[in-house]
mmCIF file of N, CA and C and ligand atoms in Angstrom:
data_model
loop_
_atom_site.group_PDB
_atom_site.id
_atom_site.type_symbol
_atom_site.label_atom_id
_atom_site.label_comp_id
_atom_site.label_asym_id
_atom_site.label_seq_id
_atom_site.Cartn_x
_atom_site.Cartn_y
_atom_site.Cartn_z
ATOM 1 N N UNK A 99 14.790 -70.587 28.181
ATOM 2 C CA UNK A 99 13.955 -71.777 28.340
ATOM 3 C C UNK A 99 14.810 -73.109 27.916
ATOM 4 N N UNK A 100 16.093 -72.809 27.322
ATOM 5 C CA UNK A 100 16.928 -73.868 26.803
ATOM 6 C C UNK A 100 17.621 -74.650 27.926
ATOM 7 N N UNK A 101 17.533 -75.999 27.781
ATOM 8 C CA UNK A 101 18.408 -76.812 28.762
ATOM 9 C C UNK A 101 19.612 -77.054 28.272
ATOM 10 N N UNK A 102 19.934 -76.854 26.871
ATOM 11 C CA UNK A 102 21.147 -77.184 26.277
ATOM 12 C C UNK A 102 21.271 -78.592 25.721
ATOM 13 N N UNK A 103 20.241 -79.497 26.206
ATOM 14 C CA UNK A 103 20.417 -80.838 25.533
ATOM 15 C C UNK A 103 19.482 -80.807 24.244
ATOM 16 N N UNK A 104 20.128 -81.074 23.069
ATOM 17 C CA UNK A 104 19.393 -80.975 21.772
ATOM 18 C C UNK A 104 17.975 -81.731 21.748
ATOM 19 N N UNK A 105 18.003 -83.031 22.109
ATOM 20 C CA UNK A 105 16.726 -83.643 22.073
ATOM 21 C C UNK A 105 15.719 -83.106 22.982
ATOM 22 N N UNK A 106 15.918 -82.888 24.255
ATOM 23 C CA UNK A 106 15.012 -82.222 25.263
ATOM 24 C C UNK A 106 14.473 -80.917 24.671
ATOM 25 N N UNK A 107 15.420 -80.182 24.211
ATOM 26 C CA UNK A 107 14.976 -78.755 23.734
ATOM 27 C C UNK A 107 14.092 -78.879 22.397
ATOM 28 N N UNK A 108 14.409 -79.906 21.679
ATOM 29 C CA UNK A 108 13.638 -80.113 20.372
ATOM 30 C C UNK A 108 12.188 -80.530 20.810
ATOM 31 N N UNK A 109 12.045 -81.365 21.782
ATOM 32 C CA UNK A 109 10.855 -81.922 22.091
ATOM 33 C C UNK A 109 9.922 -80.708 23.010
ATOM 34 N N UNK A 110 10.772 -79.873 23.724
ATOM 35 C CA UNK A 110 10.022 -78.794 24.336
ATOM 36 C C UNK A 110 9.448 -77.864 23.394
ATOM 37 N N UNK A 111 10.267 -77.559 22.337
ATOM 38 C CA UNK A 111 9.789 -76.675 21.215
ATOM 39 C C UNK A 111 8.477 -77.219 20.740
ATOM 40 N N UNK A 112 8.442 -78.639 20.379
ATOM 41 C CA UNK A 112 7.121 -79.074 19.838
ATOM 42 C C UNK A 112 5.974 -78.930 20.866
ATOM 43 N N UNK A 113 6.278 -79.219 22.158
ATOM 44 C CA UNK A 113 5.279 -79.005 23.173
ATOM 45 C C UNK A 113 4.801 -77.603 23.123
ATOM 46 N N UNK A 114 5.826 -76.623 23.242
ATOM 47 C CA UNK A 114 5.381 -75.246 23.395
ATOM 48 C C UNK A 114 4.647 -74.685 22.181
ATOM 49 N N UNK A 115 5.005 -75.182 20.942
ATOM 50 C CA UNK A 115 4.323 -74.735 19.820
ATOM 51 C C UNK A 115 2.882 -75.060 19.882
ATOM 52 N N UNK A 116 2.655 -76.295 20.348
ATOM 53 C CA UNK A 116 1.189 -76.744 20.551
ATOM 54 C C UNK A 116 0.457 -75.856 21.454
ATOM 55 N N UNK A 117 1.100 -75.727 22.531
ATOM 56 C CA UNK A 117 0.442 -74.755 23.617
ATOM 57 C C UNK A 117 0.224 -73.409 23.126
ATOM 58 N N UNK A 118 1.102 -73.023 22.308
ATOM 59 C CA UNK A 118 0.774 -71.578 21.768
ATOM 60 C C UNK A 118 -0.162 -71.652 20.732
ATOM 61 N N UNK A 119 -0.341 -72.677 20.002
ATOM 62 C CA UNK A 119 -1.492 -72.770 19.091
ATOM 63 C C UNK A 119 -2.894 -72.923 19.805
ATOM 64 N N UNK A 120 -2.761 -73.538 20.838
ATOM 65 C CA UNK A 120 -3.932 -73.616 21.687
ATOM 66 C C UNK A 120 -4.347 -72.268 22.253
ATOM 67 N N UNK A 121 -3.295 -71.431 22.759
ATOM 68 C CA UNK A 121 -3.664 -70.133 23.233
ATOM 69 C C UNK A 121 -4.022 -69.145 22.165
ATOM 70 N N UNK A 122 -3.637 -69.391 20.987
ATOM 71 C CA UNK A 122 -4.292 -68.558 19.910
ATOM 72 C C UNK A 122 -5.652 -68.938 19.560
ATOM 73 N N UNK A 123 -5.894 -70.289 19.785
ATOM 74 C CA UNK A 123 -7.363 -70.710 19.644
ATOM 75 C C UNK A 123 -8.295 -70.113 20.583
ATOM 76 N N UNK A 124 -7.727 -69.915 21.887
ATOM 77 C CA UNK A 124 -8.533 -69.328 22.979
ATOM 78 C C UNK A 124 -8.870 -67.813 22.548
ATOM 79 N N UNK A 125 -7.816 -67.179 21.974
ATOM 80 C CA UNK A 125 -8.059 -65.724 21.494
ATOM 81 C C UNK A 125 -9.175 -65.658 20.460
ATOM 82 N N UNK A 126 -9.136 -66.654 19.654
ATOM 83 C CA UNK A 126 -10.249 -66.632 18.561
ATOM 84 C C UNK A 126 -11.559 -67.313 18.820
ATOM 85 N N UNK A 127 -11.501 -67.822 20.042
ATOM 86 C CA UNK A 127 -12.750 -68.330 20.388
ATOM 87 C C UNK A 127 -13.088 -69.853 19.951
ATOM 88 N N UNK A 128 -12.038 -70.534 19.507
ATOM 89 C CA UNK A 128 -12.312 -71.917 19.009
ATOM 90 C C UNK A 128 -11.677 -73.009 19.921
ATOM 91 N N UNK A 129 -11.300 -72.495 21.196
ATOM 92 C CA UNK A 129 -10.538 -73.495 21.996
ATOM 93 C C UNK A 129 -11.286 -74.639 22.490
ATOM 94 N N UNK A 130 -12.665 -74.342 22.592
ATOM 95 C CA UNK A 130 -13.537 -75.462 23.158
ATOM 96 C C UNK A 130 -13.548 -76.703 22.202
ATOM 97 N N UNK A 131 -13.511 -76.404 20.901
ATOM 98 C CA UNK A 131 -13.472 -77.562 19.893
ATOM 99 C C UNK A 131 -12.067 -78.125 19.870
ATOM 100 N N UNK A 132 -11.162 -77.340 20.347
ATOM 101 C CA UNK A 132 -9.756 -77.939 20.120
ATOM 102 C C UNK A 132 -9.347 -78.605 21.294
ATOM 103 N N UNK A 133 -9.900 -78.497 22.516
ATOM 104 C CA UNK A 133 -9.533 -78.977 23.702
ATOM 105 C C UNK A 133 -9.246 -80.503 23.696
ATOM 106 N N UNK A 134 -10.163 -81.317 23.111
ATOM 107 C CA UNK A 134 -9.859 -82.668 23.198
ATOM 108 C C UNK A 134 -8.621 -83.102 22.424
ATOM 109 N N UNK A 135 -8.505 -82.487 21.221
ATOM 110 C CA UNK A 135 -7.278 -82.810 20.356
ATOM 111 C C UNK A 135 -6.011 -82.386 21.159
ATOM 112 N N UNK A 136 -6.100 -81.165 21.759
ATOM 113 C CA UNK A 136 -4.945 -80.764 22.510
ATOM 114 C C UNK A 136 -4.652 -81.680 23.621
ATOM 115 N N UNK A 137 -5.672 -82.116 24.391
ATOM 116 C CA UNK A 137 -5.394 -83.093 25.532
ATOM 117 C C UNK A 137 -4.742 -84.376 24.917
ATOM 118 N N UNK A 138 -5.149 -84.901 23.860
ATOM 119 C CA UNK A 138 -4.798 -86.085 23.405
ATOM 120 C C UNK A 138 -3.296 -86.009 22.866
ATOM 121 N N UNK A 139 -3.049 -84.929 22.152
ATOM 122 C CA UNK A 139 -1.737 -84.781 21.789
ATOM 123 C C UNK A 139 -0.793 -84.593 22.894
ATOM 124 N N UNK A 140 -1.146 -83.802 23.922
ATOM 125 C CA UNK A 140 -0.326 -83.639 25.150
ATOM 126 C C UNK A 140 -0.077 -84.965 25.834
ATOM 127 N N UNK A 141 -1.069 -85.790 25.974
ATOM 128 C CA UNK A 141 -1.042 -87.040 26.566
ATOM 129 C C UNK A 141 -0.008 -87.895 26.057
ATOM 130 N N UNK A 142 -0.030 -88.116 24.752
ATOM 131 C CA UNK A 142 0.840 -88.924 23.811
ATOM 132 C C UNK A 142 2.267 -88.358 23.968
ATOM 133 N N UNK A 143 2.348 -87.009 23.633
ATOM 134 C CA UNK A 143 3.625 -86.515 23.440
ATOM 135 C C UNK A 143 4.509 -86.286 24.656
ATOM 136 N N UNK A 144 3.789 -85.904 25.771
ATOM 137 C CA UNK A 144 4.548 -85.672 27.040
ATOM 138 C C UNK A 144 4.904 -87.045 27.594
ATOM 139 N N UNK A 145 4.096 -88.077 27.415
ATOM 140 C CA UNK A 145 4.589 -89.432 27.900
ATOM 141 C C UNK A 145 5.847 -89.828 27.215
ATOM 142 N N UNK A 146 5.959 -89.610 25.874
ATOM 143 C CA UNK A 146 7.094 -89.889 25.158
ATOM 144 C C UNK A 146 8.324 -89.121 25.588
ATOM 145 N N UNK A 147 8.050 -87.751 25.649
ATOM 146 C CA UNK A 147 9.082 -86.741 26.059
ATOM 147 C C UNK A 147 9.582 -87.199 27.527
ATOM 148 N N UNK A 148 8.612 -87.298 28.486
ATOM 149 C CA UNK A 148 9.045 -87.696 29.917
ATOM 150 C C UNK A 148 10.054 -88.888 30.038
ATOM 151 N N UNK A 149 9.635 -89.860 29.072
ATOM 152 C CA UNK A 149 10.357 -91.095 29.167
ATOM 153 C C UNK A 149 11.759 -90.789 28.604
ATOM 154 N N UNK A 150 11.850 -90.051 27.480
ATOM 155 C CA UNK A 150 13.192 -89.651 27.001
ATOM 156 C C UNK A 150 13.962 -88.828 28.148
ATOM 157 N N UNK A 151 13.345 -88.005 28.700
ATOM 158 C CA UNK A 151 14.013 -87.224 29.698
ATOM 159 C C UNK A 151 14.459 -88.024 31.014
ATOM 160 N N UNK A 152 13.561 -88.929 31.463
ATOM 161 C CA UNK A 152 13.983 -89.761 32.564
ATOM 162 C C UNK A 152 15.017 -90.698 32.185
ATOM 163 N N UNK A 153 14.945 -91.304 31.014
ATOM 164 C CA UNK A 153 15.982 -92.239 30.658
ATOM 165 C C UNK A 153 17.381 -91.505 30.697
ATOM 166 N N UNK A 154 17.396 -90.245 30.246
ATOM 167 C CA UNK A 154 18.667 -89.404 30.247
ATOM 168 C C UNK A 154 19.076 -89.197 31.684
ATOM 169 N N UNK A 155 18.128 -88.909 32.675
ATOM 170 C CA UNK A 155 18.467 -88.774 34.039
ATOM 171 C C UNK A 155 18.992 -89.896 34.645
ATOM 172 N N UNK A 156 18.459 -91.235 34.245
ATOM 173 C CA UNK A 156 18.954 -92.521 34.884
ATOM 174 C C UNK A 156 20.327 -92.664 34.363
ATOM 175 N N UNK A 157 20.576 -92.537 33.066
ATOM 176 C CA UNK A 157 21.808 -92.840 32.603
ATOM 177 C C UNK A 157 22.831 -91.943 33.059
ATOM 178 N N UNK A 158 22.581 -90.762 33.578
ATOM 179 C CA UNK A 158 23.542 -89.769 34.158
ATOM 180 C C UNK A 158 23.439 -89.702 35.631
ATOM 181 N N UNK A 159 22.777 -90.741 36.213
ATOM 182 C CA UNK A 159 22.599 -90.609 37.690
ATOM 183 C C UNK A 159 22.161 -89.332 38.281
ATOM 184 N N UNK A 160 21.254 -88.782 37.624
ATOM 185 C CA UNK A 160 20.562 -87.434 38.166
ATOM 186 C C UNK A 160 20.154 -87.513 39.564
ATOM 187 N N UNK A 161 20.551 -86.756 40.485
ATOM 188 C CA UNK A 161 20.199 -87.115 41.979
ATOM 189 C C UNK A 161 18.837 -86.618 42.192
ATOM 190 N N UNK A 162 18.227 -85.874 41.416
ATOM 191 C CA UNK A 162 16.733 -85.483 41.560
ATOM 192 C C UNK A 162 15.783 -86.321 40.729
ATOM 193 N N UNK A 163 16.194 -87.461 40.239
ATOM 194 C CA UNK A 163 15.385 -88.230 39.287
ATOM 195 C C UNK A 163 14.144 -88.538 39.922
ATOM 196 N N UNK A 164 13.913 -89.038 41.134
ATOM 197 C CA UNK A 164 12.767 -89.564 41.798
ATOM 198 C C UNK A 164 11.720 -88.376 41.723
ATOM 199 N N UNK A 165 12.288 -87.173 42.339
ATOM 200 C CA UNK A 165 11.348 -86.058 42.365
ATOM 201 C C UNK A 165 10.915 -85.503 40.944
ATOM 202 N N UNK A 166 11.781 -85.624 40.140
ATOM 203 C CA UNK A 166 11.401 -85.065 38.771
ATOM 204 C C UNK A 166 10.433 -86.046 38.066
ATOM 205 N N UNK A 167 10.609 -87.302 38.232
ATOM 206 C CA UNK A 167 9.629 -88.231 37.664
ATOM 207 C C UNK A 167 8.299 -88.151 38.247
ATOM 208 N N UNK A 168 8.207 -87.791 39.647
ATOM 209 C CA UNK A 168 6.967 -87.634 40.230
ATOM 210 C C UNK A 168 6.214 -86.555 39.662
ATOM 211 N N UNK A 169 6.938 -85.428 39.379
ATOM 212 C CA UNK A 169 6.306 -84.302 38.787
ATOM 213 C C UNK A 169 5.695 -84.584 37.488
ATOM 214 N N UNK A 170 6.472 -85.395 36.847
ATOM 215 C CA UNK A 170 5.957 -85.864 35.259
ATOM 216 C C UNK A 170 4.689 -86.632 35.663
ATOM 217 N N UNK A 171 4.657 -87.508 36.460
ATOM 218 C CA UNK A 171 3.586 -88.347 36.799
ATOM 219 C C UNK A 171 2.340 -87.598 37.157
ATOM 220 N N UNK A 172 2.609 -86.720 37.985
ATOM 221 C CA UNK A 172 1.412 -85.874 38.569
ATOM 222 C C UNK A 172 0.763 -84.990 37.282
ATOM 223 N N UNK A 173 1.618 -84.603 36.362
ATOM 224 C CA UNK A 173 1.201 -83.880 35.203
ATOM 225 C C UNK A 173 0.322 -84.721 34.327
ATOM 226 N N UNK A 174 0.845 -85.957 34.181
ATOM 227 C CA UNK A 174 -0.035 -86.873 33.362
ATOM 228 C C UNK A 174 -1.393 -87.029 33.913
ATOM 229 N N UNK A 175 -1.350 -87.265 35.238
ATOM 230 C CA UNK A 175 -2.557 -87.451 36.076
ATOM 231 C C UNK A 175 -3.638 -86.240 35.818
ATOM 232 N N UNK A 176 -3.032 -85.023 35.842
ATOM 233 C CA UNK A 176 -3.781 -83.734 35.673
ATOM 234 C C UNK A 176 -4.422 -83.808 34.356
ATOM 235 N N UNK A 177 -3.485 -84.343 33.312
ATOM 236 C CA UNK A 177 -4.146 -84.183 32.041
ATOM 237 C C UNK A 177 -5.231 -85.267 31.916
ATOM 238 N N UNK A 178 -4.980 -86.456 32.333
ATOM 239 C CA UNK A 178 -6.116 -87.480 32.344
ATOM 240 C C UNK A 178 -7.350 -86.960 33.039
ATOM 241 N N UNK A 179 -7.253 -86.307 34.206
ATOM 242 C CA UNK A 179 -8.334 -85.729 34.807
ATOM 243 C C UNK A 179 -9.203 -84.740 34.138
ATOM 244 N N UNK A 180 -8.483 -83.976 33.462
ATOM 245 C CA UNK A 180 -9.192 -82.851 32.667
ATOM 246 C C UNK A 180 -9.820 -83.607 31.381
ATOM 247 N N UNK A 181 -9.060 -84.544 30.753
ATOM 248 C CA UNK A 181 -9.708 -85.191 29.619
ATOM 249 C C UNK A 181 -10.922 -85.994 30.102
ATOM 250 N N UNK A 182 -10.854 -86.580 31.241
ATOM 251 C CA UNK A 182 -12.132 -87.283 31.595
ATOM 252 C C UNK A 182 -13.278 -86.280 31.859
ATOM 253 N N UNK A 183 -12.896 -85.075 32.442
ATOM 254 C CA UNK A 183 -13.991 -84.107 32.574
ATOM 255 C C UNK A 183 -14.629 -83.766 31.201
ATOM 256 N N UNK A 184 -13.728 -83.609 30.142
ATOM 257 C CA UNK A 184 -14.226 -83.163 28.855
ATOM 258 C C UNK A 184 -15.091 -84.265 28.311
ATOM 259 N N UNK A 185 -14.627 -85.584 28.444
ATOM 260 C CA UNK A 185 -15.443 -86.758 27.973
ATOM 261 C C UNK A 185 -16.819 -86.874 28.719
ATOM 262 N N UNK A 186 -16.850 -86.610 29.823
ATOM 263 C CA UNK A 186 -18.020 -86.684 30.606
ATOM 264 C C UNK A 186 -18.969 -85.498 30.249
ATOM 265 N N UNK A 187 -18.477 -84.310 30.280
ATOM 266 C CA UNK A 187 -19.460 -83.185 30.263
ATOM 267 C C UNK A 187 -19.111 -82.336 29.089
ATOM 268 N N UNK A 188 -18.315 -82.637 28.072
ATOM 269 C CA UNK A 188 -18.008 -81.686 27.005
ATOM 270 C C UNK A 188 -17.130 -80.671 27.511
ATOM 271 N N UNK A 189 -16.630 -80.007 26.450
ATOM 272 C CA UNK A 189 -15.687 -78.870 26.703
ATOM 273 C C UNK A 189 -16.497 -77.654 27.257
ATOM 274 N N UNK A 190 -15.840 -76.702 27.865
ATOM 275 C CA UNK A 190 -16.443 -75.518 28.429
ATOM 276 C C UNK A 190 -15.409 -74.591 28.539
ATOM 277 N N UNK A 191 -15.770 -73.295 28.738
ATOM 278 C CA UNK A 191 -14.705 -72.190 28.912
ATOM 279 C C UNK A 191 -14.054 -72.512 30.261
ATOM 280 N N UNK A 192 -14.596 -73.019 31.203
ATOM 281 C CA UNK A 192 -13.953 -73.297 32.444
ATOM 282 C C UNK A 192 -12.824 -74.283 32.200
ATOM 283 N N UNK A 193 -13.166 -75.272 31.393
ATOM 284 C CA UNK A 193 -12.031 -76.301 31.107
ATOM 285 C C UNK A 193 -10.966 -75.694 30.308
ATOM 286 N N UNK A 194 -11.367 -74.861 29.434
ATOM 287 C CA UNK A 194 -10.336 -74.008 28.582
ATOM 288 C C UNK A 194 -9.208 -73.300 29.466
ATOM 289 N N UNK A 195 -9.841 -72.608 30.511
ATOM 290 C CA UNK A 195 -9.113 -71.838 31.383
ATOM 291 C C UNK A 195 -8.313 -72.846 32.330
ATOM 292 N N UNK A 196 -8.958 -74.000 32.689
ATOM 293 C CA UNK A 196 -8.079 -74.965 33.514
ATOM 294 C C UNK A 196 -6.937 -75.503 32.620
ATOM 295 N N UNK A 197 -7.197 -75.891 31.385
ATOM 296 C CA UNK A 197 -6.047 -76.244 30.557
ATOM 297 C C UNK A 197 -4.936 -75.178 30.429
ATOM 298 N N UNK A 198 -5.361 -73.983 30.172
ATOM 299 C CA UNK A 198 -4.312 -72.965 30.227
ATOM 300 C C UNK A 198 -3.454 -72.841 31.453
ATOM 301 N N UNK A 199 -4.312 -72.812 32.581
ATOM 302 C CA UNK A 199 -3.545 -72.667 33.861
ATOM 303 C C UNK A 199 -2.706 -73.926 34.306
ATOM 304 N N UNK A 200 -3.517 -75.066 34.310
ATOM 305 C CA UNK A 200 -2.828 -76.308 34.730
ATOM 306 C C UNK A 200 -1.870 -76.833 33.907
ATOM 307 N N UNK A 201 -2.105 -76.671 32.610
ATOM 308 C CA UNK A 201 -1.154 -77.502 31.527
ATOM 309 C C UNK A 201 -0.141 -76.503 31.102
ATOM 310 N N UNK A 202 -0.673 -75.413 30.556
ATOM 311 C CA UNK A 202 0.306 -74.496 29.915
ATOM 312 C C UNK A 202 1.154 -73.720 30.960
ATOM 313 N N UNK A 203 0.593 -73.374 31.972
ATOM 314 C CA UNK A 203 1.558 -72.698 33.000
ATOM 315 C C UNK A 203 2.414 -73.609 33.651
ATOM 316 N N UNK A 204 1.842 -74.900 34.066
ATOM 317 C CA UNK A 204 2.715 -75.803 34.608
ATOM 318 C C UNK A 204 3.863 -76.267 33.700
ATOM 319 N N UNK A 205 3.629 -76.476 32.472
ATOM 320 C CA UNK A 205 4.685 -76.919 31.644
ATOM 321 C C UNK A 205 5.782 -75.773 31.434
ATOM 322 N N UNK A 206 5.395 -74.648 31.278
ATOM 323 C CA UNK A 206 6.355 -73.574 31.194
ATOM 324 C C UNK A 206 7.208 -73.394 32.315
ATOM 325 N N UNK A 207 6.460 -73.566 33.530
ATOM 326 C CA UNK A 207 7.325 -73.394 34.858
ATOM 327 C C UNK A 207 8.234 -74.515 35.065
ATOM 328 N N UNK A 208 7.708 -75.784 34.585
ATOM 329 C CA UNK A 208 8.423 -77.014 34.875
ATOM 330 C C UNK A 208 9.709 -76.907 34.021
ATOM 331 N N UNK A 209 9.721 -76.411 32.786
ATOM 332 C CA UNK A 209 10.944 -76.329 31.934
ATOM 333 C C UNK A 209 11.798 -75.275 32.502
ATOM 334 N N UNK A 210 11.217 -74.143 32.862
ATOM 335 C CA UNK A 210 12.075 -73.132 33.297
ATOM 336 C C UNK A 210 12.819 -73.405 34.599
ATOM 337 N N UNK A 211 12.262 -74.254 35.361
ATOM 338 C CA UNK A 211 12.898 -74.529 36.757
ATOM 339 C C UNK A 211 13.546 -76.019 36.790
ATOM 340 N N UNK A 212 12.654 -76.991 36.605
ATOM 341 C CA UNK A 212 13.128 -78.336 36.724
ATOM 342 C C UNK A 212 14.073 -78.827 35.534
ATOM 343 N N UNK A 213 13.628 -78.422 34.342
ATOM 344 C CA UNK A 213 14.356 -78.935 33.209
ATOM 345 C C UNK A 213 15.626 -78.156 33.113
ATOM 346 N N UNK A 214 15.498 -76.918 33.359
ATOM 347 C CA UNK A 214 16.897 -76.183 33.243
ATOM 348 C C UNK A 214 17.907 -76.626 34.445
ATOM 349 N N UNK A 215 17.294 -77.009 35.454
ATOM 350 C CA UNK A 215 18.270 -77.608 36.481
ATOM 351 C C UNK A 215 18.881 -78.869 35.962
ATOM 352 N N UNK A 216 18.053 -79.727 35.326
ATOM 353 C CA UNK A 216 18.671 -80.848 34.724
ATOM 354 C C UNK A 216 19.756 -80.562 33.681
ATOM 355 N N UNK A 217 19.375 -79.506 32.895
ATOM 356 C CA UNK A 217 20.410 -79.135 31.890
ATOM 357 C C UNK A 217 21.688 -78.582 32.458
ATOM 358 N N UNK A 218 21.559 -77.966 33.483
ATOM 359 C CA UNK A 218 22.834 -77.505 34.180
ATOM 360 C C UNK A 218 23.682 -78.691 34.764
ATOM 361 N N UNK A 219 22.904 -79.698 35.354
ATOM 362 C CA UNK A 219 23.555 -80.813 35.745
ATOM 363 C C UNK A 219 24.254 -81.577 34.638
ATOM 364 N N UNK A 220 23.519 -81.819 33.573
ATOM 365 C CA UNK A 220 24.282 -82.477 32.276
ATOM 366 C C UNK A 220 25.355 -81.788 31.909
ATOM 367 N N UNK A 221 25.286 -80.522 31.893
ATOM 368 C CA UNK A 221 26.352 -79.585 31.389
ATOM 369 C C UNK A 221 27.483 -79.853 32.354
ATOM 370 N N UNK A 222 27.333 -79.917 33.605
ATOM 371 C CA UNK A 222 28.457 -80.102 34.600
ATOM 372 C C UNK A 222 29.160 -81.447 34.490
ATOM 373 N N UNK A 223 28.375 -82.392 33.764
ATOM 374 C CA UNK A 223 28.954 -83.707 33.588
ATOM 375 C C UNK A 223 29.369 -83.878 32.101
ATOM 376 N N UNK A 224 29.325 -82.719 31.361
ATOM 377 C CA UNK A 224 29.665 -82.771 29.824
ATOM 378 C C UNK A 224 28.782 -83.907 29.199
ATOM 379 N N UNK A 225 27.607 -83.926 29.508
ATOM 380 C CA UNK A 225 26.563 -84.853 28.836
ATOM 381 C C UNK A 225 25.451 -84.318 28.151
ATOM 382 N N UNK A 226 25.638 -83.263 27.338
ATOM 383 C CA UNK A 226 24.588 -82.522 26.641
ATOM 384 C C UNK A 226 24.508 -83.051 25.346
ATOM 385 N N UNK A 227 24.726 -84.358 24.997
ATOM 386 C CA UNK A 227 24.463 -84.819 23.715
ATOM 387 C C UNK A 227 23.809 -85.985 23.651
HETATM 388 FE FE1 LIG B 107 10.773 -81.649 29.795
HETATM 389 FE FE2 LIG B 107 10.748 -82.590 32.870
HETATM 390 O O1 LIG B 107 9.927 -82.368 31.197
#
């Protein structure tokens, strides 16, 4: 799961630690009360993280910048849509499952595929710092 870029990897760890805490909350049945806090954290932190990552891409002329940025934007939209559902109707077990699937799974897959691809590109340019 490591891209090799220290800042990106640090921010991913922070994100994944929160996702893991949320998964733990699912196991002990407190996820419904945690869901809004989790979504608010993710909204704020991913926006900051995505901005850092996109900045690194631009500075290094990453050839898949536009595609990568679009994935980030779609993720933020998904978070906002789930947050809106929680605000409108309260949390529910269905929304907890949706967060696990759309947010947790998406993030892990994104890091494993897209961010690692970016890390390899940065390594090829000797730009991992
Ligand atoms: Fe680490 Fe592309 O998000």
